[in-house]
XYZ file of C-alpha atoms in Angstrom:
560
model
C 24.470 7.857 -14.036
C 24.497 11.388 -12.330
C 21.712 12.185 -10.079
C 19.054 14.611 -11.474
C 19.522 16.654 -8.535
C 22.683 17.871 -10.099
C 20.537 19.385 -13.060
C 19.463 22.704 -13.199
C 16.469 23.269 -10.762
C 14.588 25.015 -13.641
C 14.102 21.545 -15.034
C 11.759 20.934 -12.075
C 8.840 23.254 -12.039
C 6.522 23.393 -9.182
C 3.037 22.122 -10.094
C 1.630 25.464 -9.472
C 3.672 27.015 -12.112
C 2.034 24.793 -14.944
C -0.453 26.588 -17.051
C -3.084 23.857 -16.321
C -2.698 24.222 -12.721
C -3.787 27.791 -12.926
C -6.346 26.968 -15.353
C -7.863 24.353 -13.028
C -7.760 27.121 -10.130
C -10.202 29.182 -12.328
C -12.436 26.148 -13.432
C -12.576 25.259 -9.592
C -13.817 29.018 -9.001
C -16.225 28.984 -11.944
C -17.832 25.525 -11.631
C -16.022 23.255 -9.453
C -16.884 24.574 -6.032
C -20.573 24.631 -6.927
C -20.445 21.474 -9.019
C -23.517 19.253 -8.502
C -22.936 15.625 -9.420
C -26.696 15.054 -8.897
C -27.585 17.618 -11.663
C -24.962 16.467 -13.733
C -26.488 13.020 -13.765
C -29.943 14.555 -14.679
C -28.286 16.290 -17.501
C -26.347 13.528 -19.075
C -27.930 10.076 -19.292
C -24.742 8.772 -20.580
C -22.673 10.081 -17.644
C -22.306 6.726 -15.634
C -20.815 4.982 -18.652
C -18.772 7.732 -19.873
C -16.758 8.024 -16.643
C -16.489 4.315 -15.950
C -13.770 2.097 -17.194
C -13.420 -1.913 -17.328
C -10.066 -3.426 -16.610
C -9.609 -6.871 -18.122
C -7.204 -8.955 -16.333
C -4.670 -11.469 -17.799
C -7.168 -14.458 -16.992
C -10.094 -12.789 -18.485
C -11.751 -11.510 -15.262
C -12.564 -7.953 -14.895
C -12.642 -4.934 -12.535
C -14.874 -2.256 -13.033
C -14.149 1.339 -11.926
C -16.904 3.826 -11.802
C -15.623 7.255 -11.344
C -19.117 8.942 -12.380
C -19.880 9.983 -8.781
C -16.863 12.224 -8.658
C -17.015 16.149 -8.997
C -15.924 16.331 -12.777
C -17.009 16.908 -16.038
C -15.637 16.744 -19.814
C -13.910 19.850 -19.226
C -12.631 19.492 -15.701
C -11.050 15.915 -16.617
C -9.787 17.283 -20.047
C -7.880 19.957 -18.098
C -6.637 17.587 -15.443
C -5.155 15.498 -18.626
C -3.396 18.663 -19.625
C -1.938 19.137 -16.216
C -0.884 15.519 -16.431
C 1.133 16.081 -19.830
C 2.659 19.461 -18.725
C 3.962 17.666 -15.542
C 5.591 14.888 -17.762
C 3.473 11.894 -16.215
C 4.095 9.704 -19.382
C 7.622 10.736 -19.573
C 8.219 9.975 -15.977
C 6.221 6.681 -16.120
C 8.442 5.697 -19.163
C 11.658 6.408 -17.556
C 10.444 4.181 -14.479
C 9.677 1.428 -16.747
C 13.040 1.864 -18.478
C 15.069 1.329 -15.027
C 16.199 5.073 -14.983
C 17.148 6.408 -11.734
C 13.901 8.308 -10.989
C 14.573 8.130 -7.142
C 16.539 11.469 -7.418
C 17.712 11.766 -3.772
C 19.016 8.317 -3.430
C 20.288 8.102 -7.219
C 18.361 4.737 -7.720
C 16.065 3.176 -10.218
C 12.387 2.492 -9.010
C 12.222 -0.697 -10.649
C 9.348 -2.820 -8.502
C 7.475 -3.225 -11.793
C 10.400 -5.654 -12.975
C 9.401 -8.184 -9.951
C 6.089 -8.955 -11.606
C 7.599 -9.348 -15.289
C 6.216 -12.827 -15.717
C 6.524 -12.645 -19.485
C 10.242 -12.288 -18.963
C 10.581 -9.203 -21.066
C 14.188 -7.650 -20.983
C 13.926 -5.072 -18.437
C 17.270 -3.013 -17.859
C 18.939 -1.286 -14.968
C 22.423 0.381 -15.730
C 22.765 -1.733 -18.680
C 21.946 -5.190 -17.083
C 18.813 -7.077 -17.921
C 17.363 -8.004 -14.453
C 14.802 -10.378 -15.667
C 16.928 -13.625 -15.370
C 17.875 -12.617 -11.779
C 14.305 -11.800 -10.683
C 13.206 -15.137 -12.091
C 15.942 -17.025 -10.230
C 15.004 -15.702 -7.146
C 11.321 -16.525 -7.908
C 12.164 -20.178 -8.808
C 14.045 -20.265 -5.542
C 10.949 -19.255 -3.662
C 8.791 -21.716 -5.741
C 11.240 -24.550 -4.640
C 11.369 -23.596 -1.231
C 7.650 -22.803 -0.695
C 6.845 -26.206 -2.355
C 9.078 -28.032 0.092
C 7.474 -26.258 3.129
C 3.837 -26.866 1.838
C 4.222 -30.550 0.787
C 6.409 -31.646 3.981
C 9.686 -32.236 2.139
C 11.186 -29.500 4.267
C 10.919 -30.664 7.885
C 12.134 -29.397 11.149
C 15.194 -30.584 13.132
C 13.120 -33.402 14.723
C 11.381 -34.416 11.482
C 8.060 -32.707 12.217
C 6.530 -30.966 9.236
C 6.237 -27.096 9.457
C 2.856 -26.121 10.474
C 3.654 -22.435 11.559
C 5.550 -19.788 9.677
C 6.647 -16.616 11.427
C 7.384 -13.503 9.365
C 9.553 -11.059 11.285
C 9.998 -7.609 9.656
C 8.717 -4.097 9.777
C 7.228 -1.701 7.431
C 7.100 -3.161 3.914
C 8.366 -6.195 5.075
C 5.324 -6.611 7.164
C 2.365 -4.838 5.960
C 2.656 -6.131 2.481
C 2.718 -9.886 3.379
C 0.307 -9.452 6.416
C -2.192 -7.790 4.213
C -2.073 -10.056 1.248
C -2.107 -13.250 3.350
C -5.229 -12.013 5.214
C -6.837 -10.961 2.100
C -6.154 -14.292 0.300
C -6.796 -16.534 3.154
C -9.323 -18.470 1.286
C -6.380 -19.902 -0.729
C -4.541 -21.076 2.427
C -3.333 -24.679 2.697
C -5.177 -26.216 5.600
C -2.949 -27.137 8.591
C -0.389 -24.257 7.702
C -0.614 -21.022 9.579
C 1.265 -17.625 9.252
C 2.009 -15.225 11.884
C 3.582 -11.663 11.688
C 5.685 -9.835 14.103
C 6.853 -6.160 13.413
C 6.265 -4.131 16.662
C 9.366 -3.918 18.848
C 6.979 -3.974 21.761
C 7.753 -7.353 23.579
C 4.258 -8.198 23.562
C 3.909 -8.746 19.897
C 6.769 -11.440 19.782
C 5.775 -12.997 23.364
C 2.144 -13.459 22.364
C 3.077 -14.869 18.898
C 5.544 -17.385 20.425
C 3.355 -18.338 23.208
C 1.451 -21.142 21.526
C 4.038 -22.254 18.915
C 5.901 -25.447 18.892
C 9.561 -24.875 17.958
C 9.771 -28.260 16.429
C 7.329 -27.408 13.549
C 8.051 -23.417 13.392
C 9.807 -21.794 10.590
C 11.036 -18.157 11.048
C 11.514 -15.860 8.134
C 13.739 -12.735 8.913
C 12.839 -9.968 6.739
C 15.539 -7.311 6.528
C 17.486 -6.488 3.518
C 20.761 -5.321 5.332
C 19.806 -7.559 8.315
C 20.589 -4.585 10.698
C 17.018 -3.037 11.166
C 16.969 -2.547 14.912
C 13.336 -3.494 15.459
C 13.612 -6.637 13.103
C 16.775 -7.887 14.568
C 15.791 -7.435 18.053
C 12.751 -9.555 17.446
C 14.677 -11.953 15.468
C 16.989 -12.300 18.434
C 14.397 -13.158 20.766
C 12.786 -15.754 18.526
C 16.331 -17.210 18.316
C 16.649 -17.155 22.043
C 13.271 -18.795 22.427
C 13.991 -21.493 19.958
C 17.403 -22.353 21.612
C 15.864 -22.341 25.044
C 13.059 -24.704 23.941
C 15.476 -26.896 21.900
C 18.328 -27.412 24.549
C 20.624 -24.984 22.793
C 20.834 -26.744 19.592
C 22.396 -24.157 17.457
C 22.831 -26.522 14.510
C 18.914 -26.678 14.373
C 18.617 -23.171 13.459
C 19.435 -23.636 9.724
C 16.156 -25.882 9.815
C 13.982 -23.353 11.287
C 15.112 -19.900 10.235
C 15.453 -18.479 6.479
C 16.400 -14.790 5.627
C 14.960 -12.324 3.127
C 18.043 -10.281 3.042
C 21.284 -9.368 0.985
C 23.765 -9.379 3.755
C 25.037 -12.811 3.425
C 27.705 -12.083 6.247
C 25.122 -11.257 9.000
C 22.790 -13.892 7.725
C 25.609 -16.485 8.224
C 26.690 -15.003 11.573
C 22.993 -15.376 12.885
C 23.134 -19.077 11.940
C 21.184 -19.082 8.942
C 22.520 -21.227 6.033
C 22.970 -18.639 3.211
C 21.571 -21.221 0.762
C 18.175 -20.297 2.448
C 18.745 -16.663 2.057
C 16.530 -14.941 -0.585
C 17.706 -11.487 -1.852
C 16.405 -8.434 -3.629
C 18.012 -5.443 -5.022
C 18.343 -1.846 -3.957
C 15.909 -0.812 -6.678
C 13.007 -2.396 -4.527
C 11.683 0.007 -2.155
C 10.234 -1.473 1.078
C 6.690 -0.414 0.313
C 6.937 -2.213 -2.961
C 8.515 -5.402 -1.820
C 5.692 -7.688 -1.413
C 6.346 -8.731 -4.943
C 9.821 -9.711 -4.061
C 11.455 -12.363 -1.694
C 9.525 -10.619 0.886
C 6.625 -12.130 -0.287
C 8.151 -15.489 0.664
C 5.464 -15.987 3.468
C 2.637 -15.405 0.927
C 3.949 -18.003 -1.500
C 4.085 -20.606 1.386
C 0.804 -19.638 2.619
C -1.211 -19.777 -0.636
C 0.943 -21.725 -2.956
C 3.355 -20.547 -5.523
C 0.992 -20.931 -8.461
C -1.382 -18.548 -6.778
C 1.681 -16.063 -5.832
C 2.559 -16.034 -9.484
C -1.247 -15.344 -10.376
C -0.805 -12.441 -7.905
C 2.068 -11.192 -9.725
C 0.574 -11.621 -13.185
C -2.417 -9.352 -12.066
C -0.197 -6.616 -10.967
C 1.869 -6.950 -14.372
C -1.427 -6.808 -16.386
C -2.132 -3.399 -14.588
C 1.596 -2.141 -15.171
C 0.981 -2.939 -19.076
C -2.344 -0.683 -19.183
C -0.490 1.813 -17.097
C 2.368 2.031 -19.605
C 0.352 1.483 -22.973
C -2.994 3.129 -22.438
C -3.506 6.937 -23.375
C -4.198 8.935 -20.522
C -7.904 9.415 -21.151
C -8.465 5.793 -20.858
C -5.826 5.050 -18.333
C -7.556 4.015 -15.234
C -4.544 4.571 -12.582
C -3.861 7.919 -14.077
C -7.566 8.983 -13.692
C -7.620 7.873 -9.958
C -4.377 9.837 -9.410
C -5.795 13.054 -11.168
C -8.941 12.835 -9.189
C -6.816 13.059 -5.999
C -4.868 16.008 -7.196
C -8.363 17.762 -8.114
C -9.519 17.351 -4.625
C -6.394 17.875 -2.719
C -5.125 21.083 -4.556
C -8.412 22.569 -5.476
C -11.001 21.685 -2.985
C -8.624 21.709 -0.057
C -9.357 18.082 0.782
C -6.785 16.695 3.332
C -7.986 13.064 3.516
C -8.899 10.007 1.357
C -11.132 7.287 2.704
C -10.682 3.791 1.038
C -13.075 1.208 2.678
C -13.418 -2.564 1.183
C -16.504 -4.178 1.717
C -14.821 -7.428 2.403
C -13.600 -8.606 5.771
C -10.413 -10.623 4.330
C -9.255 -7.127 3.133
C -9.432 -5.695 6.462
C -5.689 -4.763 6.282
C -5.868 -3.121 2.909
C -6.258 0.452 3.878
C -3.346 0.060 6.667
C -1.086 -1.236 3.619
C -2.106 1.865 1.561
C -1.367 4.076 4.272
C 2.345 3.275 3.863
C 2.115 3.333 0.090
C 0.628 6.751 -0.106
C 1.663 8.557 2.810
C 5.286 7.202 2.978
C 5.527 8.056 -0.850
C 3.683 11.412 -1.000
C 4.016 12.774 2.342
C 6.868 15.237 1.377
C 7.021 19.024 1.125
C 10.093 19.356 -0.888
C 9.920 19.247 -4.718
C 12.570 17.538 -7.091
C 13.637 21.243 -7.756
C 14.703 21.198 -4.059
C 12.324 23.975 -2.963
C 9.331 23.655 -0.705
C 6.034 23.156 -2.408
C 3.484 25.988 -2.255
C 0.596 23.494 -2.561
C -0.552 20.350 -0.475
C 0.729 16.868 -1.340
C -0.199 13.529 0.252
C -3.484 13.274 1.592
C -4.044 11.158 4.847
C -5.518 7.943 3.634
C -7.654 6.098 6.099
C -10.172 3.352 6.213
C -11.646 0.056 7.438
C -13.827 -2.691 6.245
C -17.363 -1.685 5.813
C -20.095 -2.452 7.294
C -18.230 -1.941 10.512
C -16.885 1.578 9.347
C -20.512 2.679 8.935
C -20.681 2.766 12.531
C -17.665 4.643 13.361
C -16.451 7.436 10.827
C -19.366 7.390 8.211
C -20.951 9.940 10.154
C -18.291 12.479 9.417
C -18.152 11.466 5.979
C -21.832 12.056 5.376
C -22.457 15.105 7.538
C -19.153 16.507 8.719
C -17.611 19.721 7.455
C -14.608 18.073 5.607
C -14.951 16.877 2.154
C -13.506 13.116 1.996
C -13.321 11.674 -1.151
C -13.841 7.969 -0.787
C -13.342 4.761 -2.719
C -15.489 1.681 -2.125
C -14.383 -1.810 -2.995
C -16.694 -4.790 -3.323
C -16.447 -8.159 -4.875
C -19.551 -9.615 -6.393
C -18.785 -13.156 -5.419
C -18.192 -13.734 -1.989
C -15.584 -16.695 -0.835
C -18.338 -17.607 1.980
C -21.803 -17.374 0.295
C -23.462 -18.384 3.520
C -27.211 -18.291 4.194
C -27.998 -18.676 0.522
C -25.905 -15.683 -0.314
C -28.023 -13.410 2.158
C -24.805 -12.027 3.822
C -23.246 -10.709 0.401
C -26.623 -9.268 -0.864
C -27.047 -7.310 2.441
C -23.319 -6.380 1.918
C -23.827 -5.149 -1.840
C -26.805 -3.061 -0.603
C -24.556 -1.251 1.725
C -21.928 -0.919 -1.070
C -24.390 0.611 -3.569
C -26.414 2.576 -1.210
C -23.713 4.377 0.764
C -22.321 5.791 -2.616
C -25.750 6.623 -3.734
C -26.639 8.465 -0.428
C -23.167 10.361 -0.604
C -24.035 11.583 -4.007
C -27.875 12.369 -3.555
C -27.913 13.536 0.129
C -31.300 14.695 1.635
C -32.766 17.900 1.430
C -34.765 19.869 4.045
C -38.010 19.213 1.972
C -37.191 15.362 1.831
C -36.425 15.297 5.705
C -39.980 17.213 6.127
C -41.769 14.952 3.912
C -40.572 12.046 5.963
C -41.976 13.505 9.174
C -39.340 15.552 10.851
C -40.320 18.936 12.313
C -39.104 21.980 13.743
C -35.326 21.965 14.971
C -34.889 18.432 14.103
C -34.958 19.061 10.450
C -31.447 20.361 9.915
C -30.130 17.630 11.886
C -31.435 14.964 9.215
C -30.199 17.082 6.377
C -27.522 15.529 4.119
C -25.572 17.893 1.789
C -24.843 15.027 -0.626
C -22.285 15.719 -3.489
C -19.645 13.939 -1.743
C -17.474 12.066 -4.043
C -17.101 8.311 -4.298
C -15.232 5.941 -6.776
C -16.900 2.604 -6.806
C -14.421 -0.535 -7.611
C -16.329 -3.632 -8.222
C -14.558 -6.887 -8.902
C -15.958 -10.338 -9.820
C -14.025 -12.031 -6.791
C -10.970 -11.323 -4.789
C -8.639 -13.718 -6.353
C -4.957 -13.548 -6.251
C -4.894 -11.985 -9.771
C -7.493 -9.282 -8.708
C -5.594 -8.416 -5.561
C -2.387 -7.969 -7.382
C -4.163 -5.769 -9.808
C -5.803 -3.573 -7.219
C -2.491 -2.917 -5.369
C -0.826 -2.179 -8.729
C -3.686 0.112 -9.527
C -3.076 2.173 -6.281
C 0.695 2.154 -6.715
C 0.446 3.740 -10.027
C -2.212 6.276 -8.476
C 0.249 7.089 -6.046
C 3.088 7.560 -8.847
C 0.639 9.784 -10.882
C -0.173 12.089 -7.601
C 3.746 12.423 -7.058
C 4.584 13.182 -10.643
C 1.987 16.012 -10.923
C 3.464 17.391 -7.309
C 6.858 17.201 -8.615
C 8.079 15.348 -5.463
C 10.347 12.180 -5.236
C 7.558 9.545 -4.361
C 10.581 7.046 -3.593
C 12.618 7.820 -0.726
C 11.481 8.251 2.892
C 13.774 10.579 4.903
C 10.921 11.272 7.258
C 11.209 7.863 8.749
C 14.952 8.281 9.695
C 14.928 11.257 12.221
C 13.126 9.536 14.809
C 15.143 6.530 14.673
C 18.410 8.254 14.583
C 17.703 9.923 17.984
C 16.109 6.873 19.344
C 19.647 5.200 19.330
C 20.823 8.154 21.554
C 17.871 8.044 23.539
C 18.366 4.165 24.218
C 21.883 4.891 25.592
C 20.566 7.318 27.993
C 17.869 4.989 29.131
C 20.615 2.141 29.741
C 23.120 4.342 31.509
C 22.276 5.581 34.938
C 25.153 8.189 34.874
C 23.884 9.904 31.697
C 23.316 13.663 32.180
C 20.056 13.933 30.107
C 19.455 17.417 31.025
C 22.641 18.314 28.611
C 21.755 16.119 25.676
C 17.828 16.510 25.715
C 15.217 19.184 25.949
C 13.726 19.567 29.331
C 10.535 17.770 28.414
C 12.366 14.608 26.977
C 14.765 14.766 29.722
C 11.976 14.620 32.321
C 10.307 11.693 30.560
C 13.726 9.846 30.650
C 13.863 10.058 34.181
C 10.342 9.173 34.874
C 10.558 6.156 32.829
C 13.800 5.018 34.404
C 12.286 5.421 37.847
C 9.058 3.421 36.735
C 10.616 0.742 34.549
């Protein structure tokens, strides 16, 4: 299949060249910039229900999306749907699900949706139905994870595995660590997972410090088995294991498994290739938690729960693929992001879960969103003349209320926010008093960002003189409230898939390739050259680097 980059560039219009984009600019000037959500609620008693949608999962549970506090009305939203159609969002979506090579710069399919195809529908890439292969890997994961969990798989001295260490980086780390943290209530007692990603030696050293090599299993997550940071950490783990076991190299096969496709390098490392779990090149790193990269998750929460996780994502996939744009929940989320990014000039997006187990969720979304849409060149090979890729940030609330919420409420920046809460806690302590207090903050924060507080209200509360403006809140700050019944494996899968398709919608509107990551490469390439100079005392760093870098290299070598 020829790369789309070989086609006429006219095929790929700038978003700003679409008629609806220009019409939205006029709508922003005429009503958007002065839009009052507070007044919109007063004028339309049905507003909250009109702009809210319920997603029903495969198991009958629900997730409620309330978009009504956003700066939109029927006219604005209708024009955003026009923009989506003119940008061919539906066509690109259909091409993704059909296995076409929509990753145009790398000439690859983008087919992570096939990884959660638990209905085993035929799904084709380059004429091949990949569903049987995906299912085969999952069955291998099921067998292996079950053996580790029930004690059938033992270490070289016969001890049961108690600790699993996932060594990866990027999507091979962020996905599994986030999911295992979020689904900790489903973990098997006595089984612990650890994650090493940073090449800073402290990360691997602190992880290994209290582990027993006889009951520790290492998962080395690298598709090529050549990722520099991951292989450095893997070799350090291997050296530690051998030093603790009297150089029993034959024992490596009982304590190391590979999430990789490079059988030669895996075998060279000492891992039995029977314990190698592969995935295809149409699986992007930030979309890989659904693949063999999720093996640590399957071991930790059990394969049945891992399958529910996949099915929850699959249910959102079907919704995204089959639902008209006007009721399509991820499409609406993506269009709202475009509305704020391109017309309000918003440069950030806050995602804050009211759930301590989900404390790594914002970090996971940072890679998903910013690695996908942090691009300035369109698929027409020209620089975009509009903003793309907002900065995503967040922390669990209520902690976040005491860090950056001051800026969200009273700062000079417009920061659209997503609030996420589960109605039922996994830990309903103190007669559920904690959850009620948490929910009160979830509801009150969104309401206060909507309503604000006027000078009159501040004065009526007792403030006087120069103190009054300091206590005024402008309000009209947009939020989307996402309320789930409980954070289950299925619910978490659905939430992740929702944000994946939000990101897809943004990228389709902006006409960028959301599926490459060339921006990650340059620093890594230069690091190899710098590493040589750090190790070579005779290197003439002034000739090969700028003066600042050369100076820092010399200073580091003097102090190291």
